[in-house]
Amino acid sequence: METLDRSTTTAGASSTTGRPSAKKAKQKLVGPRAFKLFWDAHSVTGIVIGLGLFVIFYAGAFALYRAELHAWSDPALRMGEVQVSMDDAVAPLFAASPPAQGADVQVQYPFRERTYYFVRYQTPVGDTTETITATISPVTGEALEGESRGSRSALGEMLYRLHFFGQGGFWGELIAGLVGVFFLFAVVSGLLIHLRKLPKDWHTFRPKVKLRAALADAHTVLGLVGLPFAAMYAISGAFLALLIVLLAPTVIVVFEGDQNKAFELISGFEIPPHEPTGEPAEMLSFQAYLDAVPESWAGTVTPTLITIHGWGDEAAIAQVYGDAISSLTAGPEAILDASTGEVLAASNPTIRTPLGGTTAALVNLHYARFGPGTPIAKVLYFLLALATSAVILTGNILWVLVRRPKDPRATPRLHRVLARLTVGLGCGLVAAVPVLFLTTAALPIDLPALRTWEHIALFGTWGVLLVAAFAGPSAVWAARWQLMLAGVLTLLVPLANGVFTGAWPWVSMANGWWDVFTIDVGLLLMAPALLWTATRLRPDAVQEPAETVAA
């Protein structure tokens, strides 16, 4: 990601090379050689990871509102007051397909990213077992049809998984983690480059000057404003994405493959023995497990998950997980006797082991899960994620502009291709996301092929716009019309939601569907911002030759 020094906006040798002269470098807090190394490291690192990093941050901005997206996309998940208990919700399911003896039964409660009950367990089928999963509305008790977890629509899950390249499985997450590591290098090197001129660069923004200077100002100002946020995300994102890679060797080498010992190190207590005895025992209700949690949880912890290991067996245990919303490092857990409700082990909701507290803090910081002001934190995170996305795209374009000769038509082909890729992958994604929303709103929620059409809408539109970015007189021209298209499509999303589902903003307010209201109003505010940005992009008078896709 190229950070343009102010000297590059004027004529001189530095404007054609993209690097400050030795005389100017001596004015920095580091020597000329060190400054040059920092500059090159920042540029090369940003270019290598820039486009992938943009996808991570832009999709991550929407992933913050995963629960809201579930409710927006699936009317059955629009949260009202909980009317049906977990025990009543699962009763018909257990009656039709009872849990197998010794099975693991997991139930999840509505909280944060969920507006629904989720159930998973094994049921006997002949000589084997079959896994049952169900999403249940806590308002109506209705079990939603379909194979997906949560919403019958893929909208929320697609954007969430795109945030860490989850569509690519393990390797996608690994790449996302490595991108986070290199992003930290880009953040640190960018800070060192601008360290001396922080007071000036902090507020210098000239949107009406030439494109190159305006982009340089936007890149620097937005980068400095979002610096703590970017550093936090680089660290926490890399940790979360690489957690499996880091944890697996530790479990194998240090704990000799015993996952329970790793759990004990994080939680701070040992898991009681729960090997099946073969002796049948009656399980308590799920509400009984919630009522049996330690007194220290009262008023501070919200139970979110119950997992019963060894269902129907005398040695069965129930693990209850909670969320202490007022604490950054808390992640309370309790283990109960599944047949008596006796508390066998529990963690203090305000005290964690160093490893457990660090892990919980990184997770809560990454997902804006802390304190009663979480909604405000999510809005701030959303804006900073969009700002960081803009920093990344402007950095790529600046890298090309700084190295462009006086006659743009002589720009090297590699540089022109990079500029077109930046527009197609960046602005193309911005326009493809509202197409996904419009597809979800227009198609029936119970359409069997809904999720397929949603994937086609997002990735198909994105692919078409990537190809289209290579047409036209310049990359800036392509960015201009793609951002205009994105603004118009984004403006249509709340209208489509009202026309096809009846959830106009005032209707959502009246029914208490604040999740749906948040998404619609947020998109209404994004649309004019995208249109304004598009109008500020004024291509230079002399354009470089259009590239073909083959180039």
Coordinates of C-alpha atoms in Angstrom, one line a residue:
M1 CA 0.0 0.0 0.0
E2 CA 1.8 3.1 -1.2
T3 CA 1.9 6.1 1.1
L4 CA 2.6 9.2 -1.0
D5 CA 5.0 11.7 0.6
R6 CA 3.9 15.3 0.1
S7 CA 7.1 15.9 -2.0
T8 CA 5.6 13.6 -4.7
T9 CA 2.8 16.0 -5.5
T10 CA 5.2 18.5 -6.9
A11 CA 7.6 18.4 -9.8
G12 CA 11.0 16.8 -9.3
A13 CA 12.9 13.6 -9.3
S14 CA 10.9 12.1 -6.5
S15 CA 7.6 12.5 -8.3
T16 CA 8.7 10.1 -11.1
T17 CA 10.4 7.5 -8.9
G18 CA 8.0 7.4 -6.0
R19 CA 10.8 7.8 -3.5
P20 CA 12.0 11.0 -1.7
S21 CA 15.4 12.3 -2.5
A22 CA 18.3 11.6 -0.1
K23 CA 18.3 15.3 0.9
K24 CA 14.7 15.1 2.0
A25 CA 15.1 11.7 3.6
K26 CA 17.8 13.2 5.9
Q27 CA 15.1 15.4 7.4
K28 CA 13.3 12.3 8.7
L29 CA 13.7 10.7 12.2
V30 CA 15.6 7.8 10.5
G31 CA 18.5 7.9 8.1
P32 CA 18.2 7.9 4.3
R33 CA 18.9 4.2 4.0
A34 CA 16.5 3.2 6.7
F35 CA 13.8 5.5 5.3
K36 CA 14.2 4.0 1.9
L37 CA 13.9 0.5 3.3
F38 CA 10.7 1.4 5.2
W39 CA 9.3 3.0 2.1
D40 CA 10.0 0.0 -0.1
A41 CA 8.8 -2.4 2.6
H42 CA 5.5 -0.5 2.9
S43 CA 5.0 -0.3 -0.8
V44 CA 5.8 -3.9 -1.7
T45 CA 3.9 -5.3 1.3
G46 CA 0.8 -3.2 0.5
I47 CA 0.8 -4.1 -3.2
V48 CA 1.2 -7.9 -2.5
I49 CA -1.6 -8.1 0.1
G50 CA -3.6 -5.0 -0.8
L51 CA -6.5 -6.5 -2.8
G52 CA -6.9 -9.4 -0.4
L53 CA -6.8 -7.1 2.5
F54 CA -9.5 -4.9 0.9
V55 CA -11.8 -7.9 0.7
I56 CA -11.2 -8.8 4.3
F57 CA -12.0 -5.3 5.6
Y58 CA -14.9 -4.5 3.3
A59 CA -16.6 -7.9 3.9
G60 CA -15.7 -7.5 7.6
A61 CA -17.6 -4.3 7.9
F62 CA -20.8 -6.2 7.0
A63 CA -19.8 -9.2 9.1
L64 CA -20.0 -7.0 12.2
Y65 CA -23.8 -7.0 11.6
R66 CA -24.1 -10.7 11.0
A67 CA -27.2 -11.1 13.3
E68 CA -28.9 -8.1 11.7
L69 CA -28.2 -9.6 8.2
H70 CA -29.8 -12.9 9.3
A71 CA -32.9 -11.0 10.4
W72 CA -32.9 -8.8 7.3
S73 CA -32.7 -11.8 4.9
D74 CA -35.1 -14.2 6.6
P75 CA -38.4 -12.8 7.9
A76 CA -38.7 -15.8 10.3
L77 CA -35.7 -14.6 12.2
R78 CA -36.8 -11.0 12.8
M79 CA -36.5 -10.9 16.6
G80 CA -39.3 -9.9 18.8
E81 CA -39.8 -10.9 22.4
V82 CA -38.9 -14.5 23.1
Q83 CA -42.1 -16.4 23.5
V84 CA -41.0 -20.0 23.4
S85 CA -38.5 -21.6 25.8
M86 CA -35.7 -23.8 24.6
D87 CA -37.3 -26.9 26.2
D88 CA -40.6 -26.3 24.4
A89 CA -38.8 -25.5 21.1
V90 CA -36.8 -28.8 21.0
A91 CA -39.6 -31.0 22.4
P92 CA -41.2 -31.8 19.0
L93 CA -37.8 -32.4 17.5
F94 CA -36.7 -34.8 20.3
A95 CA -40.1 -36.6 20.1
A96 CA -39.6 -37.3 16.3
S97 CA -35.9 -38.0 16.5
P98 CA -34.7 -38.7 20.1
P99 CA -31.0 -38.2 20.9
A100 CA -28.9 -41.4 20.8
Q101 CA -27.7 -42.8 24.1
G102 CA -24.3 -41.2 24.8
A103 CA -24.7 -38.6 22.1
D104 CA -23.4 -35.0 22.3
V105 CA -26.4 -32.6 22.4
Q106 CA -25.7 -28.9 21.8
V107 CA -28.2 -26.0 22.0
Q108 CA -27.4 -22.4 21.4
Y109 CA -29.4 -19.4 22.6
P110 CA -30.1 -16.1 20.8
F111 CA -27.2 -13.8 21.5
R112 CA -25.1 -11.3 19.5
E113 CA -24.8 -13.0 16.1
R114 CA -27.8 -15.2 16.6
T115 CA -31.5 -14.3 16.6
Y116 CA -32.6 -18.0 16.8
Y117 CA -32.2 -21.2 18.7
F118 CA -29.8 -23.7 17.2
V119 CA -29.8 -27.4 18.0
R120 CA -27.3 -30.2 17.0
Y121 CA -27.3 -33.8 18.1
Q122 CA -27.0 -37.4 16.9
T123 CA -30.1 -39.7 16.6
P124 CA -30.1 -43.5 16.1
V125 CA -30.7 -44.7 12.6
G126 CA -30.5 -48.5 12.4
D127 CA -27.0 -49.6 13.6
T128 CA -25.5 -46.1 13.2
T129 CA -26.4 -42.5 14.0
E130 CA -27.4 -39.4 12.0
T131 CA -26.7 -35.8 12.9
I132 CA -29.7 -33.6 13.3
T133 CA -29.4 -29.8 13.1
A134 CA -32.3 -27.4 13.4
T135 CA -32.8 -23.6 13.5
I136 CA -35.8 -22.7 15.6
S137 CA -37.5 -19.3 15.9
P138 CA -37.7 -18.3 19.7
V139 CA -40.7 -16.2 18.9
T140 CA -42.9 -18.8 17.2
G141 CA -41.1 -22.1 18.0
E142 CA -41.1 -22.9 14.3
A143 CA -38.3 -25.1 13.0
L144 CA -37.1 -23.5 9.7
E145 CA -36.8 -25.8 6.7
G146 CA -33.6 -26.1 4.8
E147 CA -30.1 -27.5 5.4
S148 CA -28.4 -24.2 6.4
R149 CA -27.6 -23.1 9.9
G150 CA -29.4 -19.9 10.9
S151 CA -31.0 -18.0 8.1
R152 CA -32.4 -19.9 5.1
S153 CA -30.6 -17.2 3.1
A154 CA -26.9 -17.3 2.6
L155 CA -26.5 -13.5 2.6
G156 CA -25.1 -13.0 6.1
E157 CA -23.0 -16.2 6.1
M158 CA -21.5 -15.4 2.7
L159 CA -20.2 -12.0 3.8
Y160 CA -19.0 -13.3 7.1
R161 CA -17.0 -16.1 5.5
L162 CA -15.7 -13.8 2.8
H163 CA -14.2 -11.7 5.6
F164 CA -11.6 -14.5 6.3
F165 CA -11.7 -16.2 2.9
G166 CA -13.8 -19.0 4.4
Q167 CA -15.1 -20.1 1.0
G168 CA -11.6 -21.5 0.5
G169 CA -11.7 -23.7 3.7
F170 CA -8.6 -24.2 5.7
W171 CA -6.3 -22.8 3.1
G172 CA -8.4 -19.7 2.7
E173 CA -8.3 -19.0 6.5
L174 CA -4.5 -19.6 6.4
I175 CA -4.0 -17.1 3.7
A176 CA -6.2 -14.6 5.6
G177 CA -4.0 -15.0 8.7
L178 CA -0.8 -14.5 6.7
V179 CA -2.3 -11.4 5.1
G180 CA -3.0 -10.1 8.7
V181 CA 0.6 -10.7 9.6
F182 CA 1.9 -8.7 6.6
F183 CA -0.6 -6.0 7.2
L184 CA 1.0 -5.3 10.5
F185 CA 4.3 -4.7 8.7
A186 CA 2.5 -2.3 6.4
V187 CA 0.9 -0.4 9.4
V188 CA 4.2 -0.1 11.3
S189 CA 6.2 1.0 8.2
G190 CA 3.6 3.5 7.2
L191 CA 3.6 5.0 10.7
L192 CA 7.4 5.4 10.6
I193 CA 7.3 7.1 7.2
H194 CA 4.8 9.7 8.5
L195 CA 6.0 9.9 12.1
R196 CA 7.7 13.3 11.8
K197 CA 4.8 15.0 10.0
L198 CA 1.9 13.5 12.0
P199 CA 0.6 17.0 13.1
K200 CA 0.4 18.2 9.5
D201 CA -0.7 15.0 7.8
W202 CA -3.5 14.4 10.4
H203 CA -5.6 17.2 9.0
T204 CA -4.4 17.9 5.5
F205 CA -7.1 16.9 3.1
R206 CA -7.7 18.6 -0.3
P207 CA -10.5 16.9 -2.2
K208 CA -10.7 19.6 -4.8
V209 CA -7.1 19.5 -5.9
K210 CA -5.6 17.2 -8.6
L211 CA -6.6 13.5 -8.3
R212 CA -3.1 12.4 -7.2
A213 CA -2.9 14.9 -4.4
A214 CA -6.4 14.2 -3.2
L215 CA -5.8 10.5 -3.2
A216 CA -2.5 11.0 -1.3
D217 CA -4.3 13.1 1.3
A218 CA -7.2 10.6 1.7
H219 CA -4.7 7.7 2.0
T220 CA -2.7 9.5 4.7
V221 CA -5.5 11.0 6.7
L222 CA -7.7 8.0 6.8
G223 CA -4.7 5.8 7.5
L224 CA -3.7 7.9 10.5
V225 CA -7.2 8.1 11.9
G226 CA -7.7 4.4 11.6
L227 CA -4.2 3.5 12.8
P228 CA -5.1 2.0 16.2
F229 CA -8.0 0.1 14.7
A230 CA -5.8 -1.2 11.8
A231 CA -3.1 -2.4 14.2
M232 CA -5.7 -4.1 16.5
Y233 CA -7.3 -5.9 13.5
A234 CA -3.9 -6.9 12.1
I235 CA -3.0 -8.6 15.4
S236 CA -6.3 -10.1 16.4
G237 CA -7.2 -11.1 12.8
A238 CA -3.9 -12.9 12.3
F239 CA -4.3 -14.6 15.7
L240 CA -7.8 -15.9 15.1
A241 CA -7.1 -17.0 11.5
L242 CA -3.9 -18.8 12.5
L243 CA -5.2 -20.1 15.8
I244 CA -5.7 -23.7 14.5
V245 CA -2.3 -23.7 12.9
L246 CA -0.7 -22.4 16.1
L247 CA -2.7 -24.6 18.5
A248 CA -2.5 -27.9 16.7
P249 CA 1.3 -28.4 17.1
T250 CA 1.0 -27.2 20.8
V251 CA -1.6 -29.9 21.5
I252 CA 0.4 -32.6 19.8
V253 CA 3.9 -31.7 21.2
V254 CA 3.2 -30.1 24.6
F255 CA 0.0 -32.0 25.6
E256 CA 0.7 -35.2 23.7
G257 CA -2.5 -34.9 21.7
D258 CA -4.8 -34.4 24.8
Q259 CA -7.2 -31.6 23.9
N260 CA -8.7 -31.6 27.4
K261 CA -5.3 -30.5 28.8
A262 CA -5.3 -27.6 26.4
F263 CA -8.8 -26.7 27.4
E264 CA -7.8 -26.8 31.1
L265 CA -4.9 -24.3 30.4
I266 CA -7.3 -21.9 28.8
S267 CA -10.3 -22.3 31.2
G268 CA -8.3 -22.6 34.4
F269 CA -10.0 -25.8 35.7
E270 CA -10.0 -29.5 34.9
I271 CA -12.8 -31.3 33.0
P272 CA -14.3 -34.0 35.3
P273 CA -14.2 -37.6 34.0
H274 CA -17.2 -38.4 31.9
E275 CA -16.5 -41.7 30.2
P276 CA -19.9 -43.4 29.5
T277 CA -20.8 -46.1 32.1
G278 CA -23.7 -47.6 30.2
E279 CA -26.0 -46.9 33.1
P280 CA -29.0 -44.9 31.9
A281 CA -30.0 -41.7 33.6
E282 CA -32.6 -39.0 33.0
M283 CA -31.4 -35.7 31.8
L284 CA -32.6 -32.4 33.3
S285 CA -34.3 -29.7 31.3
F286 CA -32.2 -27.1 29.7
Q287 CA -33.7 -24.5 31.9
A288 CA -32.6 -26.5 35.0
Y289 CA -29.0 -26.2 33.8
L290 CA -29.4 -22.5 33.5
D291 CA -30.8 -22.2 36.9
A292 CA -28.0 -24.3 38.4
V293 CA -25.1 -22.1 37.2
P294 CA -22.9 -20.5 40.0
E295 CA -24.3 -17.6 42.0
S296 CA -21.3 -15.5 40.8
W297 CA -22.9 -15.5 37.3
A298 CA -26.1 -13.8 38.5
G299 CA -26.6 -10.4 36.8
T300 CA -23.3 -10.5 35.0
V301 CA -23.4 -13.5 32.6
T302 CA -25.7 -14.4 29.8
P303 CA -25.7 -18.1 29.0
T304 CA -25.2 -18.7 25.3
L305 CA -24.5 -22.4 24.8
I306 CA -25.1 -25.7 26.5
T307 CA -23.4 -28.9 25.4
I308 CA -24.3 -32.2 27.0
H309 CA -21.7 -34.9 26.6
G310 CA -23.0 -38.5 27.0
W311 CA -26.7 -37.9 26.7
G312 CA -28.8 -40.3 28.8
D313 CA -25.7 -41.8 30.6
E314 CA -25.1 -41.7 34.3
A315 CA -21.7 -40.0 33.8
A316 CA -23.0 -37.3 31.4
I317 CA -21.9 -33.8 32.0
A318 CA -23.4 -30.5 30.8
Q319 CA -21.0 -27.7 29.8
V320 CA -22.6 -24.2 30.1
Y321 CA -20.9 -21.3 28.3
G322 CA -21.7 -17.7 29.0
D323 CA -20.9 -14.2 27.9
A324 CA -20.0 -11.5 30.4
I325 CA -20.9 -8.5 28.3
S326 CA -19.4 -6.0 30.8
S327 CA -16.0 -7.6 30.7
L328 CA -13.4 -7.6 27.8
T329 CA -11.5 -10.7 29.0
A330 CA -14.3 -12.8 30.5
G331 CA -15.6 -16.0 28.9
P332 CA -17.2 -17.9 31.9
E333 CA -17.8 -21.7 31.7
A334 CA -19.4 -24.2 34.1
I335 CA -19.5 -28.0 34.1
L336 CA -22.6 -29.6 35.7
D337 CA -23.6 -33.1 36.4
A338 CA -26.2 -33.6 33.7
S339 CA -28.5 -35.8 35.8
T340 CA -28.4 -33.8 39.1
G341 CA -27.4 -30.3 38.1
E342 CA -24.5 -30.2 40.6
V343 CA -21.8 -27.8 39.7
L344 CA -18.6 -29.8 39.2
A345 CA -16.3 -27.0 38.1
A346 CA -16.7 -23.4 37.0
S347 CA -14.6 -20.4 36.1
N348 CA -15.0 -17.0 37.7
P349 CA -16.6 -14.6 35.3
T350 CA -14.2 -11.8 36.1
I351 CA -10.9 -13.8 36.5
R352 CA -9.3 -15.7 33.7
T353 CA -6.0 -17.4 33.1
P354 CA -3.4 -15.3 31.2
L355 CA -4.0 -17.4 28.0
G356 CA -7.7 -17.6 28.4
G357 CA -8.0 -13.8 29.1
T358 CA -5.8 -12.9 26.2
T359 CA -7.8 -15.1 23.8
A360 CA -11.1 -13.8 25.0
A361 CA -9.8 -10.2 24.8
L362 CA -8.6 -10.6 21.2
V363 CA -11.9 -12.3 20.2
N364 CA -14.1 -9.6 21.9
L365 CA -12.0 -6.8 20.4
H366 CA -12.1 -8.3 16.9
Y367 CA -15.9 -8.6 16.9
A368 CA -16.7 -5.5 19.0
R369 CA -18.1 -7.6 21.8
F370 CA -17.5 -5.5 24.9
G371 CA -19.4 -3.4 27.3
P372 CA -23.0 -2.0 27.2
G373 CA -21.9 0.3 24.4
T374 CA -21.5 -2.5 21.9
P375 CA -23.9 -1.0 19.3
I376 CA -21.9 2.2 19.3
A377 CA -18.7 0.2 19.0
K378 CA -20.1 -1.6 16.0
V379 CA -20.9 1.6 14.2
L380 CA -17.4 2.9 14.9
Y381 CA -15.9 -0.4 13.7
F382 CA -18.0 -0.2 10.6
L383 CA -16.9 3.3 9.7
L384 CA -13.2 2.5 10.4
A385 CA -13.4 -0.7 8.4
L386 CA -14.7 1.3 5.4
A387 CA -12.0 3.9 6.0
T388 CA -9.3 1.2 6.0
S389 CA -10.8 -0.2 2.8
A390 CA -10.4 3.2 1.2
V391 CA -6.8 3.5 2.4
I392 CA -6.0 0.2 0.7
L393 CA -7.5 1.1 -2.6
T394 CA -6.0 4.6 -2.7
G395 CA -2.6 3.1 -1.8
N396 CA -2.7 0.8 -4.8
I397 CA -3.8 3.5 -7.2
L398 CA -1.1 5.9 -5.8
W399 CA 1.6 3.2 -6.4
V400 CA 0.7 3.4 -10.1
L401 CA 0.3 7.2 -10.3
V402 CA 3.6 7.9 -8.6
R403 CA 5.4 5.8 -11.2
R404 CA 3.4 7.0 -14.2
P405 CA 5.5 8.9 -16.8
K406 CA 4.5 12.4 -18.0
D407 CA 2.6 10.9 -20.9
P408 CA 0.1 8.4 -19.3
R409 CA 0.0 6.4 -22.5
A410 CA 3.5 5.3 -21.8
T411 CA 2.6 3.7 -18.4
P412 CA 4.0 0.2 -18.2
R413 CA 1.5 -2.5 -18.9
L414 CA 2.0 -4.2 -15.5
H415 CA 1.1 -0.9 -13.8
R416 CA -2.0 -0.4 -15.9
V417 CA -3.2 -4.0 -15.2
L418 CA -2.7 -3.4 -11.4
A419 CA -4.8 -0.3 -11.6
R420 CA -7.6 -2.1 -13.5
L421 CA -7.4 -5.1 -11.0
T422 CA -7.7 -2.7 -8.1
V423 CA -10.9 -1.2 -9.6
G424 CA -12.4 -4.5 -10.7
L425 CA -11.8 -6.3 -7.4
G426 CA -12.4 -3.3 -5.1
C427 CA -15.1 -1.2 -6.7
G428 CA -16.6 -4.4 -8.2
L429 CA -17.1 -5.9 -4.8
V430 CA -18.7 -2.7 -3.6
A431 CA -21.2 -2.9 -6.4
A432 CA -21.7 -6.7 -6.2
V433 CA -22.8 -6.6 -2.5
P434 CA -26.1 -4.6 -3.1
V435 CA -26.8 -7.0 -6.0
L436 CA -26.7 -9.8 -3.4
F437 CA -29.1 -7.9 -1.2
L438 CA -31.5 -7.2 -4.1
T439 CA -31.5 -10.9 -5.1
T440 CA -32.3 -12.0 -1.5
A441 CA -35.1 -9.5 -1.2
A442 CA -36.6 -10.3 -4.6
L443 CA -36.6 -14.1 -4.4
P444 CA -38.9 -16.2 -2.1
I445 CA -37.2 -17.1 1.1
D446 CA -38.4 -20.7 0.8
L447 CA -37.0 -21.1 -2.8
P448 CA -34.9 -24.3 -2.7
A449 CA -32.2 -22.7 -5.0
L450 CA -32.1 -19.4 -3.1
R451 CA -28.6 -19.9 -1.8
T452 CA -27.3 -20.9 -5.2
W453 CA -28.8 -17.7 -6.8
E454 CA -27.3 -15.6 -4.0
H455 CA -23.8 -17.0 -4.7
I456 CA -24.3 -16.3 -8.4
A457 CA -25.5 -12.8 -7.7
L458 CA -22.4 -11.9 -5.6
F459 CA -19.6 -13.7 -7.3
G460 CA -21.1 -13.6 -10.8
T461 CA -21.6 -9.8 -10.6
W462 CA -18.2 -9.4 -9.1
G463 CA -16.6 -11.3 -11.9
V464 CA -18.5 -9.4 -14.6
L465 CA -17.4 -6.1 -13.1
L466 CA -13.8 -7.3 -12.9
V467 CA -13.8 -8.0 -16.6
A468 CA -15.6 -4.6 -17.3
A469 CA -12.9 -2.7 -15.4
F470 CA -10.4 -3.6 -18.2
A471 CA -12.6 -1.6 -20.7
G472 CA -12.8 2.1 -21.2
P473 CA -10.3 4.9 -21.4
S474 CA -8.8 4.6 -17.9
A475 CA -8.9 2.9 -14.5
V476 CA -10.2 6.1 -12.9
W477 CA -13.0 6.2 -15.4
A478 CA -13.9 2.6 -14.6
A479 CA -13.8 3.3 -10.9
R480 CA -16.1 6.3 -11.4
W481 CA -18.9 4.4 -13.1
Q482 CA -18.6 1.3 -10.9
L483 CA -19.0 3.5 -7.8
M484 CA -21.9 5.3 -9.3
L485 CA -23.5 1.9 -10.1
A486 CA -22.8 0.8 -6.5
G487 CA -24.4 3.9 -5.1
V488 CA -27.6 3.5 -7.2
L489 CA -27.9 -0.2 -6.4
T490 CA -27.3 0.4 -2.7
L491 CA -30.1 3.1 -2.7
L492 CA -32.5 0.5 -4.2
V493 CA -32.0 -2.1 -1.5
P494 CA -34.2 -0.6 1.2
L495 CA -36.8 0.1 -1.5
A496 CA -36.7 -3.6 -2.6
N497 CA -37.0 -4.8 1.0
G498 CA -40.2 -2.7 1.4
V499 CA -41.7 -3.8 -1.9
F500 CA -41.0 -7.5 -1.7
T501 CA -41.2 -8.2 2.1
G502 CA -43.2 -5.2 3.4
A503 CA -40.5 -4.2 5.8
W504 CA -40.4 -0.5 5.1
P505 CA -38.2 1.4 7.7
W506 CA -41.3 2.7 9.5
V507 CA -42.9 -0.8 9.5
S508 CA -39.7 -2.2 11.0
M509 CA -39.8 0.5 13.7
A510 CA -43.4 -0.2 14.5
N511 CA -42.8 -3.9 14.9
G512 CA -39.5 -3.6 16.8
W513 CA -37.4 -5.1 14.0
W514 CA -34.4 -2.9 14.9
D515 CA -32.1 -5.4 13.1
V516 CA -33.8 -4.8 9.8
F517 CA -34.1 -1.1 10.4
T518 CA -30.4 -0.9 11.1
I519 CA -29.5 -2.5 7.8
D520 CA -31.9 -0.4 5.7
V521 CA -30.9 2.9 7.3
G522 CA -27.2 2.0 7.1
L523 CA -27.5 1.3 3.4
L524 CA -29.5 4.5 2.8
L525 CA -26.6 6.4 4.4
M526 CA -23.9 4.5 2.4
A527 CA -25.6 5.2 -1.0
P528 CA -25.0 9.0 -1.2
A529 CA -21.5 8.6 0.2
L530 CA -20.7 6.2 -2.7
L531 CA -22.3 8.6 -5.2
W532 CA -20.3 11.6 -3.8
T533 CA -17.1 9.7 -4.0
A534 CA -17.8 8.8 -7.6
T535 CA -18.4 12.4 -8.5
R536 CA -15.0 13.4 -7.0
L537 CA -13.1 11.1 -9.3
R538 CA -12.1 13.2 -12.3
P539 CA -10.0 11.3 -14.8
D540 CA -7.0 13.2 -16.2
A541 CA -7.3 14.8 -19.6
V542 CA -4.8 12.4 -21.2
Q543 CA -5.7 8.7 -20.7
E544 CA -3.7 5.6 -20.8
P545 CA -4.7 3.0 -23.4
A546 CA -7.4 0.5 -22.4
E547 CA -6.2 -2.9 -21.3
T548 CA -7.6 -6.2 -22.6
V549 CA -8.5 -8.9 -20.1
A550 CA -5.7 -11.0 -21.6
A551 CA -3.2 -8.4 -20.5

